[in-house]
Amino acid sequence: MKANEKDKHWFYGLGEGMDQEGLNLVEFPFALLARSVKGQKSITFKDTIRDSSTKEEIERSLTISANVESDLPNYFDQDALVGLSTLAWRKNGFKKITVDFTIYELLKLMKLRDAGANYARIAKSLDNWQGLRFKWSHWRVGDSWTNPSATVLIQDYDLTRRGNREPQAPQVFTWSRLYFEAMQDGNRKPFDADFYFELGKPTTRRMFRFLEKRFWNRVSYNYPIKDFCTQKLRLGEKYPSQYPRVINEAYEDLADRGFLKKLPESARYTKKRDGTLYVNFERGSGRRRAVSVPRELPREEEKKTPSSPILERLVDLGVGNKVAARLAETKAESCDRQIQYLEFKLASGWKPKKGTGGYLVAAIEGDYSPPEGFISEVEKKAKSAVEKKRKRLEEKRNAARKLRENAQEEQAQRELDQYIMSLSEAELDQFYAAAKAKNRLAMEFFQRAIDAGKNDDASSILAKILQNHFKETVLRGRRIRKTP
């Protein structure tokens, strides 16, 4: 069912001031919800649509290829790209191809904790996006299709002072020309990034992005459940019996938040004459209700707010509120220790098989030993203090040595000046000739400086030559005569 012009901004009032995202990135679930096969470096998505202007069916495809150092994008990479696109819109309205940002504000937008492990994940994600090549069989620009088009999404980036987690530490990234021009040509739609990042599960977020585009000009939408799950949500094809359960979880979450109309089971799924099962969606009745707690938490826990830093860290890493509260109260020291171990392992690229929350609970309960190479914060501070003390002592020694060397050079120069003043003209010529003869290599550098017009450099070289000759002949002779 089509929507009239007044209803097109049904979810956002008039839509003014909303974020924007590119339409070419919504249709295909280019990020994997599950781990890719080891060694897999490319993946292809396909679907068929009807062009609204020509009424012709178009078979589209998207092939994503990763270079040797990159991985195929996962759901975190997808969220990072959504966040970067949102920051680009909020900062310059896609009027500049290069965007200044900070990882701190990106994590804040994504509702992630300001922690070293998350900084490392963002850096890894940017590495992936720069190394991924996208090839569309049909790329939408304005009201027309280009065929085919290949590009990266992020051309380059610079995480200046990436180790500095201060809010104002500057970073920058640059869009690819093809993607940037498509956004400038208006190939984008309003998008509520804050609502997107309030959703708890990757499948719910993906369903929201896809249906939000479909609801832009209609009030209802249906799709074959198998094609919807495999093509749009990118679920595995091995367990089709699980499709309704996965859809229902996301469906209920979006309905509770006002995005979807809550249809009964009898109306939510319909079977066509050919036996194909369809899933039906109808848009909600109005503005969204912001809910910051993931849907999977029990209702009685939704109003609870973490009351300690350790509790907040546990919840951010995927531990349920109830379990997190119990562990923070009974095993606070173990929690803090195991969180440090986990963040150290995540920063190195390690990923737990059963999720960070489950792994962290098992680690706290089992009091896991520290990973290889881990250094605790106490040890880091102690080593840092020792290193600072060593550097201060080294600086003092260097300064004292420099003073001694300067004093010795000044004394040697005074003795050289006195010696030269005591020589006759013939003896002075003889002294100069002997000094130059014993320092032929240095004299070559002297002559080059003269030829280049670098008189100051030439004077310094000549003074050094004379000082060395004076030390090796006159001063050495004096020391020998004084020796009994």
Short mmCIF file of C-alpha atoms in Angstrom, two decimals:
data_model
loop_
_atom_site.label_atom_id
_atom_site.label_comp_id
_atom_site.label_asym_id
_atom_site.label_seq_id
_atom_site.Cartn_x
_atom_site.Cartn_y
_atom_site.Cartn_z
CA MET A 1 0.00 0.00 0.00
CA LYS A 2 1.41 3.36 -1.07
CA ALA A 3 1.69 6.32 1.29
CA ASN A 4 0.60 9.84 0.42
CA GLU A 5 3.07 12.73 0.55
CA LYS A 6 1.99 13.85 4.03
CA ASP A 7 2.66 10.41 5.48
CA LYS A 8 6.20 10.01 4.15
CA HIS A 9 7.70 11.45 7.31
CA TRP A 10 5.36 9.40 9.50
CA PHE A 11 8.04 8.32 11.93
CA TYR A 12 9.82 11.66 12.36
CA GLY A 13 7.21 14.38 12.25
CA LEU A 14 8.31 16.53 9.29
CA GLY A 15 11.70 14.88 8.99
CA GLU A 16 13.62 18.14 9.34
CA GLY A 17 17.01 17.86 11.00
CA MET A 18 17.07 14.07 10.57
CA ASP A 19 20.27 12.18 9.77
CA GLN A 20 20.79 10.85 6.26
CA GLU A 21 22.18 7.60 4.86
CA GLY A 22 22.93 6.34 1.36
CA LEU A 23 20.25 4.27 -0.39
CA ASN A 24 22.84 2.10 -2.16
CA LEU A 25 23.98 0.73 1.22
CA VAL A 26 20.56 -0.29 2.53
CA GLU A 27 19.30 -2.88 0.05
CA PHE A 28 22.01 -5.47 0.55
CA PRO A 29 23.06 -6.83 3.98
CA PHE A 30 26.72 -6.40 3.08
CA ALA A 31 27.89 -7.16 6.65
CA LEU A 32 28.01 -10.74 7.86
CA LEU A 33 26.13 -11.64 11.04
CA ALA A 34 28.13 -14.83 11.41
CA ARG A 35 31.84 -15.43 11.00
CA SER A 36 33.02 -15.81 7.42
CA VAL A 37 34.60 -19.07 6.24
CA LYS A 38 38.33 -19.07 6.98
CA GLY A 39 40.16 -17.66 3.98
CA GLN A 40 36.97 -16.31 2.37
CA LYS A 41 37.79 -13.00 0.67
CA SER A 42 34.68 -12.26 -1.40
CA ILE A 43 30.91 -12.60 -1.20
CA THR A 44 28.07 -11.82 -3.63
CA PHE A 45 24.50 -10.69 -2.89
CA LYS A 46 21.71 -10.81 -5.48
CA ASP A 47 18.07 -9.75 -5.73
CA THR A 48 15.43 -8.63 -8.26
CA ILE A 49 13.48 -5.34 -8.08
CA ARG A 50 11.06 -3.45 -10.28
CA ASP A 51 12.20 0.00 -11.43
CA SER A 52 9.51 2.49 -10.37
CA SER A 53 10.02 4.66 -13.46
CA THR A 54 10.35 2.05 -16.24
CA LYS A 55 8.33 -0.74 -14.54
CA GLU A 56 11.04 -3.17 -15.68
CA GLU A 57 12.49 -5.88 -13.46
CA ILE A 58 16.17 -5.39 -12.68
CA GLU A 59 18.43 -8.18 -11.48
CA ARG A 60 20.97 -6.57 -9.17
CA SER A 61 24.10 -7.92 -7.56
CA LEU A 62 26.78 -6.68 -5.20
CA THR A 63 30.18 -8.34 -4.91
CA ILE A 64 32.42 -7.43 -1.98
CA SER A 65 36.11 -8.33 -2.21
CA ALA A 66 38.67 -7.98 0.59
CA ASN A 67 42.39 -7.49 0.09
CA VAL A 68 45.01 -9.64 1.80
CA GLU A 69 45.06 -7.55 5.00
CA SER A 70 41.28 -7.00 5.28
CA ASP A 71 38.35 -9.17 6.38
CA LEU A 72 34.82 -9.25 5.06
CA PRO A 73 32.70 -6.74 7.05
CA ASN A 74 30.88 -7.94 10.16
CA TYR A 75 28.03 -6.33 12.06
CA PHE A 76 30.39 -4.09 14.06
CA ASP A 77 31.91 -2.79 10.80
CA GLN A 78 28.39 -2.05 9.57
CA ASP A 79 27.59 -0.09 12.74
CA ALA A 80 30.87 1.82 12.46
CA LEU A 81 30.03 2.79 8.86
CA VAL A 82 26.55 3.93 9.91
CA GLY A 83 28.18 6.02 12.63
CA LEU A 84 30.73 7.56 10.24
CA SER A 85 28.01 8.37 7.72
CA THR A 86 25.93 9.99 10.47
CA LEU A 87 28.85 12.12 11.66
CA ALA A 88 29.53 13.20 8.06
CA TRP A 89 25.93 14.37 7.70
CA ARG A 90 25.82 16.14 11.05
CA LYS A 91 29.14 17.91 10.52
CA ASN A 92 28.93 19.09 6.91
CA GLY A 93 25.77 17.69 5.29
CA PHE A 94 27.90 15.66 2.84
CA LYS A 95 29.24 18.87 1.36
CA LYS A 96 32.87 17.89 2.00
CA ILE A 97 34.42 14.62 0.87
CA THR A 98 36.83 14.69 3.84
CA VAL A 99 35.35 14.54 7.34
CA ASP A 100 37.03 15.61 10.59
CA PHE A 101 35.91 13.53 13.56
CA THR A 102 37.09 11.90 16.79
CA ILE A 103 36.79 8.25 17.78
CA TYR A 104 35.47 9.51 21.11
CA GLU A 105 32.37 11.08 19.51
CA LEU A 106 31.91 8.05 17.23
CA LEU A 107 31.84 5.71 20.24
CA LYS A 108 29.45 8.08 22.01
CA LEU A 109 27.09 7.99 19.00
CA MET A 110 27.32 4.18 18.84
CA LYS A 111 26.57 4.02 22.60
CA LEU A 112 29.83 2.18 23.30
CA ARG A 113 32.09 2.64 26.29
CA ASP A 114 35.13 4.90 25.99
CA ALA A 115 37.65 2.06 26.34
CA GLY A 116 40.90 1.06 24.68
CA ALA A 117 39.38 -2.13 23.25
CA ASN A 118 36.68 -0.12 21.44
CA TYR A 119 39.28 2.31 20.06
CA ALA A 120 41.15 -0.70 18.66
CA ARG A 121 37.93 -2.08 17.13
CA ILE A 122 37.21 1.23 15.37
CA ALA A 123 40.78 1.35 14.01
CA LYS A 124 40.44 -2.24 12.75
CA SER A 125 37.08 -1.42 11.17
CA LEU A 126 38.57 1.54 9.28
CA ASP A 127 41.36 -0.75 8.06
CA ASN A 128 38.71 -3.15 6.75
CA TRP A 129 36.65 -0.47 4.99
CA GLN A 130 39.70 0.94 3.24
CA GLY A 131 40.63 -2.54 1.99
CA LEU A 132 37.17 -3.58 0.75
CA ARG A 133 36.14 -3.22 -2.91
CA PHE A 134 32.41 -3.01 -3.75
CA LYS A 135 31.17 -3.84 -7.24
CA TRP A 136 27.51 -3.09 -7.96
CA SER A 137 25.84 -4.39 -11.10
CA HIS A 138 23.45 -1.42 -10.71
CA TRP A 139 24.41 1.73 -8.79
CA ARG A 140 21.72 4.36 -8.23
CA VAL A 141 22.70 7.97 -9.04
CA GLY A 142 19.81 10.44 -8.94
CA ASP A 143 16.94 8.98 -11.01
CA SER A 144 19.10 6.70 -13.13
CA TRP A 145 21.18 3.54 -12.85
CA THR A 146 24.84 3.20 -13.79
CA ASN A 147 26.03 -0.22 -14.84
CA PRO A 148 28.39 -1.49 -13.51
CA SER A 149 30.18 0.49 -10.78
CA ALA A 150 33.09 -0.48 -8.53
CA THR A 151 34.51 1.49 -5.65
CA VAL A 152 35.74 1.47 -2.11
CA LEU A 153 33.63 3.37 0.42
CA ILE A 154 36.42 5.00 2.44
CA GLN A 155 39.34 6.16 0.32
CA ASP A 156 41.74 6.87 3.17
CA TYR A 157 41.89 7.85 6.82
CA ASP A 158 44.33 9.27 9.35
CA LEU A 159 43.96 8.49 13.04
CA THR A 160 46.26 11.25 14.22
CA ARG A 161 47.21 10.73 17.85
CA ARG A 162 45.17 7.47 17.76
CA GLY A 163 46.62 6.53 21.14
CA ASN A 164 45.21 9.71 22.66
CA ARG A 165 41.66 9.18 23.92
CA GLU A 166 41.02 12.83 24.75
CA PRO A 167 37.68 14.01 23.29
CA GLN A 168 39.36 16.58 21.03
CA ALA A 169 42.12 14.35 19.63
CA PRO A 170 41.65 14.86 15.85
CA GLN A 171 41.06 12.15 13.25
CA VAL A 172 39.99 12.37 9.61
CA PHE A 173 38.62 10.11 6.85
CA THR A 174 37.81 10.61 3.16
CA TRP A 175 34.90 9.09 1.20
CA SER A 176 35.43 7.57 -2.21
CA ARG A 177 34.48 9.86 -5.10
CA LEU A 178 31.66 7.59 -6.41
CA TYR A 179 29.92 7.24 -3.05
CA PHE A 180 30.34 10.93 -2.19
CA GLU A 181 28.88 12.07 -5.53
CA ALA A 182 25.90 9.74 -5.11
CA MET A 183 25.20 11.27 -1.69
CA GLN A 184 25.55 14.78 -3.09
CA ASP A 185 23.11 13.92 -5.91
CA GLY A 186 20.45 13.20 -3.29
CA ASN A 187 20.61 9.40 -3.36
CA ARG A 188 19.94 9.22 0.38
CA LYS A 189 17.06 9.11 2.82
CA PRO A 190 16.27 10.42 6.32
CA PHE A 191 17.58 8.10 9.00
CA ASP A 192 17.35 8.16 12.79
CA ALA A 193 20.82 7.04 13.90
CA ASP A 194 20.06 7.54 17.59
CA PHE A 195 17.08 5.15 17.34
CA TYR A 196 19.18 2.68 15.32
CA PHE A 197 21.87 2.47 18.00
CA GLU A 198 19.22 2.03 20.72
CA LEU A 199 18.24 -1.29 19.14
CA GLY A 200 19.91 -4.21 20.86
CA LYS A 201 20.52 -6.90 18.24
CA PRO A 202 22.15 -6.81 14.78
CA THR A 203 19.12 -8.51 13.18
CA THR A 204 16.79 -5.88 14.65
CA ARG A 205 18.99 -3.04 13.42
CA ARG A 206 19.19 -4.55 9.94
CA MET A 207 15.42 -5.07 9.76
CA PHE A 208 14.87 -1.47 10.87
CA ARG A 209 17.16 -0.02 8.17
CA PHE A 210 15.59 -2.09 5.38
CA LEU A 211 11.95 -1.53 6.39
CA GLU A 212 12.54 2.15 7.06
CA LYS A 213 13.47 2.56 3.41
CA ARG A 214 10.44 0.55 2.25
CA PHE A 215 8.05 2.53 4.49
CA TRP A 216 9.23 5.80 3.01
CA ASN A 217 6.50 5.57 0.34
CA ARG A 218 4.15 2.85 1.64
CA VAL A 219 2.35 1.83 4.80
CA SER A 220 2.68 -1.96 4.48
CA TYR A 221 5.14 -4.39 3.00
CA ASN A 222 5.38 -8.18 2.56
CA TYR A 223 8.16 -10.45 1.41
CA PRO A 224 8.75 -14.22 1.06
CA ILE A 225 10.11 -15.19 4.47
CA LYS A 226 12.97 -17.28 3.08
CA ASP A 227 14.14 -14.53 0.70
CA PHE A 228 13.72 -11.87 3.39
CA CYS A 229 15.87 -13.81 5.86
CA THR A 230 18.59 -14.90 3.42
CA GLN A 231 18.73 -11.85 1.12
CA LYS A 232 17.84 -8.96 3.44
CA LEU A 233 18.83 -10.16 6.92
CA ARG A 234 21.62 -12.41 5.64
CA LEU A 235 20.74 -15.35 7.87
CA GLY A 236 22.10 -18.82 7.18
CA GLU A 237 20.14 -21.17 4.91
CA LYS A 238 20.75 -24.32 6.99
CA TYR A 239 17.98 -23.76 9.56
CA PRO A 240 14.86 -22.28 7.86
CA SER A 241 12.69 -23.46 10.78
CA GLN A 242 14.36 -20.73 12.90
CA TYR A 243 13.36 -17.88 10.57
CA PRO A 244 10.02 -17.09 12.28
CA ARG A 245 11.67 -17.03 15.73
CA VAL A 246 14.39 -14.59 14.60
CA ILE A 247 11.87 -12.37 12.81
CA ASN A 248 9.48 -12.41 15.78
CA GLU A 249 12.18 -11.22 18.20
CA ALA A 250 13.05 -8.24 16.00
CA TYR A 251 9.37 -7.69 15.15
CA GLU A 252 8.31 -7.45 18.79
CA ASP A 253 11.16 -5.06 19.63
CA LEU A 254 10.32 -2.69 16.76
CA ALA A 255 6.60 -2.89 17.55
CA ASP A 256 7.19 -2.05 21.23
CA ARG A 257 9.12 1.03 20.14
CA GLY A 258 6.36 2.24 17.81
CA PHE A 259 8.09 1.51 14.50
CA LEU A 260 5.86 -1.45 13.51
CA LYS A 261 2.22 -2.20 14.09
CA LYS A 262 1.94 -5.28 16.31
CA LEU A 263 0.08 -7.78 14.14
CA PRO A 264 -1.22 -11.09 15.54
CA GLU A 265 0.46 -14.29 14.38
CA SER A 266 -2.44 -15.03 12.01
CA ALA A 267 -1.91 -11.73 10.19
CA ARG A 268 1.86 -11.61 10.50
CA TYR A 269 2.41 -14.62 8.21
CA THR A 270 0.38 -15.66 5.16
CA LYS A 271 0.81 -18.56 2.76
CA LYS A 272 0.24 -18.11 -0.97
CA ARG A 273 -1.40 -20.67 -3.24
CA ASP A 274 1.98 -21.96 -4.37
CA GLY A 275 2.88 -22.72 -0.73
CA THR A 276 5.30 -19.78 -0.31
CA LEU A 277 5.20 -18.31 3.20
CA TYR A 278 5.21 -14.50 3.35
CA VAL A 279 5.95 -12.21 6.28
CA ASN A 280 3.83 -9.04 6.50
CA PHE A 281 4.81 -5.69 7.99
CA GLU A 282 2.72 -2.61 8.71
CA ARG A 283 4.23 0.61 9.92
CA GLY A 284 3.48 1.92 13.40
CA SER A 285 1.01 4.62 14.27
CA GLY A 286 3.34 7.58 14.88
CA ARG A 287 6.49 8.93 16.45
CA ARG A 288 8.89 6.47 18.00
CA ARG A 289 9.29 6.02 21.71
CA ALA A 290 12.96 6.08 22.56
CA VAL A 291 13.97 3.00 24.55
CA SER A 292 17.62 2.80 25.52
CA VAL A 293 17.53 -0.72 27.03
CA PRO A 294 17.86 -3.78 24.71
CA ARG A 295 14.61 -5.72 24.22
CA GLU A 296 16.02 -8.99 25.54
CA LEU A 297 16.35 -7.67 29.12
CA PRO A 298 13.52 -8.64 31.52
CA ARG A 299 11.01 -5.88 32.16
CA GLU A 300 11.82 -5.57 35.85
CA GLU A 301 15.47 -4.91 34.98
CA GLU A 302 14.85 -2.25 32.34
CA LYS A 303 14.51 0.55 34.89
CA LYS A 304 17.71 -0.35 36.69
CA THR A 305 20.68 1.85 36.01
CA PRO A 306 24.25 0.66 36.60
CA SER A 307 25.40 2.22 39.84
CA SER A 308 29.14 1.61 39.72
CA PRO A 309 31.94 1.84 37.13
CA ILE A 310 32.54 -1.93 37.27
CA LEU A 311 28.83 -2.63 36.77
CA GLU A 312 28.76 -0.29 33.76
CA ARG A 313 31.79 -1.99 32.25
CA LEU A 314 30.25 -5.43 32.71
CA VAL A 315 26.99 -4.36 31.05
CA ASP A 316 28.84 -2.65 28.16
CA LEU A 317 30.71 -5.90 27.51
CA GLY A 318 27.49 -7.89 27.19
CA VAL A 319 26.81 -9.19 30.72
CA GLY A 320 23.13 -9.10 31.75
CA ASN A 321 22.12 -6.54 34.38
CA LYS A 322 21.18 -9.11 37.01
CA VAL A 323 24.36 -11.18 36.63
CA ALA A 324 26.48 -8.02 36.38
CA ALA A 325 25.01 -6.64 39.61
CA ARG A 326 25.72 -9.90 41.45
CA LEU A 327 29.30 -10.16 40.18
CA ALA A 328 30.06 -6.48 40.82
CA GLU A 329 28.87 -6.85 44.41
CA THR A 330 30.50 -10.19 45.26
CA LYS A 331 33.59 -10.32 43.01
CA ALA A 332 34.54 -6.70 42.35
CA GLU A 333 38.31 -7.28 42.26
CA SER A 334 37.98 -10.32 40.00
CA CYS A 335 35.62 -8.34 37.72
CA ASP A 336 38.11 -5.51 37.34
CA ARG A 337 40.97 -7.92 36.73
CA GLN A 338 39.14 -10.09 34.17
CA ILE A 339 37.81 -7.00 32.32
CA GLN A 340 41.41 -5.83 31.88
CA TYR A 341 42.39 -9.30 30.62
CA LEU A 342 39.46 -9.33 28.17
CA GLU A 343 40.11 -5.83 26.80
CA PHE A 344 43.78 -6.75 26.30
CA LYS A 345 42.78 -9.84 24.29
CA LEU A 346 40.13 -7.97 22.24
CA ALA A 347 42.65 -5.25 21.36
CA SER A 348 44.92 -7.93 19.85
CA GLY A 349 42.14 -9.14 17.51
CA TRP A 350 41.02 -12.15 19.56
CA LYS A 351 37.29 -12.97 19.53
CA PRO A 352 35.44 -15.23 22.00
CA LYS A 353 33.45 -18.07 20.44
CA LYS A 354 30.31 -17.56 22.54
CA GLY A 355 30.22 -13.78 22.88
CA THR A 356 32.09 -11.42 25.18
CA GLY A 357 29.38 -11.45 27.88
CA GLY A 358 29.35 -15.22 28.36
CA TYR A 359 33.13 -15.46 28.21
CA LEU A 360 33.56 -12.68 30.77
CA VAL A 361 31.16 -14.30 33.24
CA ALA A 362 33.01 -17.63 32.92
CA ALA A 363 36.36 -15.85 33.35
CA ILE A 364 35.22 -14.08 36.53
CA GLU A 365 33.68 -17.21 38.01
CA GLY A 366 36.70 -19.33 37.07
CA ASP A 367 39.31 -16.68 37.93
CA TYR A 368 41.15 -17.11 34.61
CA SER A 369 44.89 -16.46 34.57
CA PRO A 370 46.24 -13.41 32.72
CA PRO A 371 46.88 -13.80 28.97
CA GLU A 372 50.43 -13.98 27.70
CA GLY A 373 52.03 -10.56 27.43
CA PHE A 374 49.50 -8.86 29.70
CA ILE A 375 50.75 -6.13 32.02
CA SER A 376 48.42 -4.87 34.75
CA GLU A 377 47.72 -1.19 35.31
CA VAL A 378 49.67 -1.30 38.60
CA GLU A 379 52.68 -2.83 36.83
CA LYS A 380 52.37 -0.31 34.00
CA LYS A 381 52.38 2.59 36.47
CA ALA A 382 55.36 1.12 38.35
CA LYS A 383 57.31 0.53 35.14
CA SER A 384 56.34 4.00 33.92
CA ALA A 385 57.61 5.56 37.16
CA VAL A 386 60.90 3.64 36.91
CA GLU A 387 61.27 4.62 33.26
CA LYS A 388 60.59 8.29 34.03
CA LYS A 389 63.18 8.21 36.84
CA ARG A 390 65.71 6.56 34.54
CA LYS A 391 65.08 9.17 31.85
CA ARG A 392 65.51 12.03 34.35
CA LEU A 393 68.84 10.58 35.53
CA GLU A 394 69.94 10.06 31.94
CA GLU A 395 69.02 13.65 31.08
CA LYS A 396 71.02 14.94 34.07
CA ARG A 397 74.03 12.84 33.08
CA ASN A 398 73.83 14.02 29.48
CA ALA A 399 73.56 17.62 30.61
CA ALA A 400 76.61 17.25 32.90
CA ARG A 401 78.58 15.53 30.14
CA LYS A 402 77.60 18.26 27.70
CA LEU A 403 78.79 20.93 30.14
CA ARG A 404 82.11 19.14 30.59
CA GLU A 405 82.54 18.74 26.84
CA ASN A 406 81.71 22.40 26.27
CA ALA A 407 84.15 23.45 28.99
CA GLN A 408 86.85 21.23 27.50
CA GLU A 409 86.20 22.58 24.01
CA GLU A 410 86.35 26.16 25.27
CA GLN A 411 89.63 25.44 27.09
CA ALA A 412 91.06 23.73 24.00
CA GLN A 413 90.00 26.66 21.84
CA ARG A 414 91.67 29.16 24.20
CA GLU A 415 94.87 27.12 24.17
CA LEU A 416 94.74 26.89 20.36
CA ASP A 417 94.26 30.66 20.06
CA GLN A 418 97.19 31.29 22.39
CA TYR A 419 99.36 28.85 20.46
CA ILE A 420 98.53 30.41 17.09
CA MET A 421 99.25 33.90 18.45
CA SER A 422 102.73 32.72 19.54
CA LEU A 423 103.70 31.43 16.06
CA SER A 424 105.57 33.39 13.45
CA GLU A 425 104.08 33.71 9.98
CA ALA A 426 106.24 30.89 8.61
CA GLU A 427 105.43 28.61 11.58
CA LEU A 428 101.72 29.37 11.17
CA ASP A 429 101.82 28.40 7.47
CA GLN A 430 103.64 25.21 8.39
CA PHE A 431 100.99 24.42 11.08
CA TYR A 432 98.11 24.98 8.61
CA ALA A 433 99.75 22.80 5.93
CA ALA A 434 100.37 19.93 8.38
CA ALA A 435 96.76 20.09 9.70
CA LYS A 436 95.30 19.96 6.20
CA ALA A 437 97.58 17.12 5.12
CA LYS A 438 96.52 14.89 8.03
CA ASN A 439 92.79 15.56 7.50
CA ARG A 440 92.31 15.09 3.76
CA LEU A 441 88.75 13.75 4.01
CA ALA A 442 87.64 16.64 6.20
CA MET A 443 89.30 19.04 3.74
CA GLU A 444 87.12 17.63 0.96
CA PHE A 445 84.01 18.54 2.96
CA PHE A 446 85.56 21.95 3.63
CA GLN A 447 86.07 22.56 -0.09
CA ARG A 448 82.50 21.43 -0.91
CA ALA A 449 81.12 23.88 1.64
CA ILE A 450 83.23 26.67 0.09
CA ASP A 451 82.02 25.77 -3.43
CA ALA A 452 78.42 25.73 -2.24
CA GLY A 453 78.77 29.15 -0.64
CA LYS A 454 78.20 27.74 2.86
CA ASN A 455 80.84 29.83 4.58
CA ASP A 456 79.61 29.17 8.13
CA ASP A 457 79.83 25.41 7.58
CA ALA A 458 83.29 25.81 6.03
CA SER A 459 84.53 27.82 9.03
CA SER A 460 83.25 25.17 11.46
CA ILE A 461 84.98 22.38 9.51
CA LEU A 462 88.28 24.26 9.36
CA ALA A 463 88.15 25.06 13.10
CA LYS A 464 87.61 21.38 13.84
CA ILE A 465 90.55 20.40 11.63
CA LEU A 466 92.88 22.82 13.42
CA GLN A 467 91.66 21.76 16.88
CA ASN A 468 92.22 18.06 16.11
CA HIS A 469 95.72 18.72 14.77
CA PHE A 470 96.53 20.89 17.80
CA LYS A 471 95.40 18.12 20.19
CA GLU A 472 97.31 15.38 18.37
CA THR A 473 100.58 17.29 18.11
CA VAL A 474 101.09 20.17 20.51
CA LEU A 475 98.96 19.07 23.48
CA ARG A 476 100.02 15.45 23.16
CA GLY A 477 103.65 16.52 23.10
CA ARG A 478 103.19 18.58 26.23
CA ARG A 479 101.63 15.63 28.08
CA ILE A 480 104.49 13.36 27.04
CA ARG A 481 107.10 15.82 28.29
CA LYS A 482 105.31 16.12 31.63
CA THR A 483 105.30 12.35 32.12
CA PRO A 484 108.31 11.37 34.37
#
